[in-house]
PDB file of C-alpha atoms in Angstrom:
ATOM      1  CA  MET A  13       0.000   0.000   0.000  1.00 59.00           C
ATOM      2  CA  THR A  14       1.407   3.358  -0.958  1.00 66.00           C
ATOM      3  CA  ALA A  15       1.204   6.519   1.081  1.00 60.00           C
ATOM      4  CA  LYS A  16      -1.231   7.925  -1.457  1.00 64.00           C
ATOM      5  CA  GLN A  17      -3.617   5.001  -0.939  1.00 61.00           C
ATOM      6  CA  VAL A  18      -3.456   5.455   2.825  1.00 59.00           C
ATOM      7  CA  ASN A  19      -4.298   9.125   2.417  1.00 60.00           C
ATOM      8  CA  ILE A  20      -7.334   8.333   0.264  1.00 59.00           C
ATOM      9  CA  ASN A  21      -8.590   5.778   2.787  1.00 64.00           C
ATOM     10  CA  THR A  22      -8.123   8.259   5.626  1.00 66.00           C
ATOM     11  CA  GLN A  23     -10.136  10.894   3.790  1.00 65.00           C
ATOM     12  CA  ALA A  24     -12.920   8.405   3.088  1.00 62.00           C
ATOM     13  CA  HIS A  25     -13.022   7.391   6.750  1.00 59.00           C
ATOM     14  CA  THR A  26     -13.155  11.023   7.826  1.00 64.00           C
ATOM     15  CA  GLN A  27     -16.054  11.702   5.485  1.00 63.00           C
ATOM     16  CA  LEU A  28     -17.924   8.638   6.751  1.00 61.00           C
ATOM     17  CA  THR A  29     -17.387   9.646  10.372  1.00 62.00           C
ATOM     18  CA  GLY A  30     -18.549  13.168   9.594  1.00 60.00           C
ATOM     19  CA  SER A  31     -21.707  11.792   8.009  1.00 61.00           C
ATOM     20  CA  LEU A  32     -22.459   9.658  11.059  1.00 60.00           C
ATOM     21  CA  ILE A  33     -21.934  12.615  13.384  1.00 58.00           C
ATOM     22  CA  ALA A  34     -24.148  14.813  11.219  1.00 56.00           C
ATOM     23  CA  ALA A  35     -26.844  12.134  11.191  1.00 54.00           C
ATOM     24  CA  THR A  36     -26.726  11.942  14.987  1.00 56.00           C
ATOM     25  CA  ASP A  37     -26.889  15.721  15.389  1.00 56.00           C
ATOM     26  CA  THR A  38     -29.870  16.089  13.056  1.00 53.00           C
ATOM     27  CA  GLY A  39     -31.659  12.908  14.057  1.00 54.00           C
ATOM     28  CA  ASP A  40     -31.578  11.821  10.400  1.00 54.00           C
ATOM     29  CA  LYS A  41     -30.401   8.227  10.349  1.00 56.00           C
ATOM     30  CA  ASP A  42     -29.336   8.094   6.703  1.00 57.00           C
ATOM     31  CA  GLY A  43     -26.996  11.063   7.058  1.00 54.00           C
ATOM     32  CA  ASN A  44     -28.849  12.995   4.363  1.00 56.00           C
ATOM     33  CA  ASP A  45     -30.288  16.232   5.717  1.00 56.00           C
ATOM     34  CA  ASN A  46     -32.850  16.292   2.912  1.00 54.00           C
ATOM     35  CA  GLY A  47     -34.364  13.107   4.312  1.00 50.00           C
ATOM     36  CA  GLN A  48     -35.996  15.099   7.092  1.00 52.00           C
ATOM     37  CA  LEU A  49     -37.777  17.277   4.581  1.00 54.00           C
ATOM     38  CA  ILE A  50     -39.255  14.365   2.640  1.00 55.00           C
ATOM     39  CA  SER A  51     -40.638  12.009   5.289  1.00 60.00           C
ATOM     40  CA  PRO A  52     -39.529  10.609   8.646  1.00 60.00           C
ATOM     41  CA  PRO A  53     -38.451   6.967   8.693  1.00 62.00           C
ATOM     42  CA  THR A  54     -41.029   4.537  10.029  1.00 65.00           C
ATOM     43  CA  ALA A  55     -40.130   2.216  12.882  1.00 60.00           C
TER      44      ALA A  55
END
């Protein structure tokens, strides 16, 4: 694995973590803020 590949994987992980945090903060489980505007998920 090259340093460049490690960097790409790190960026992807950071983006995924950011999405999970955003989903938690907004209460939107799919991480897409627009989901709240369409319809809430059913249990």
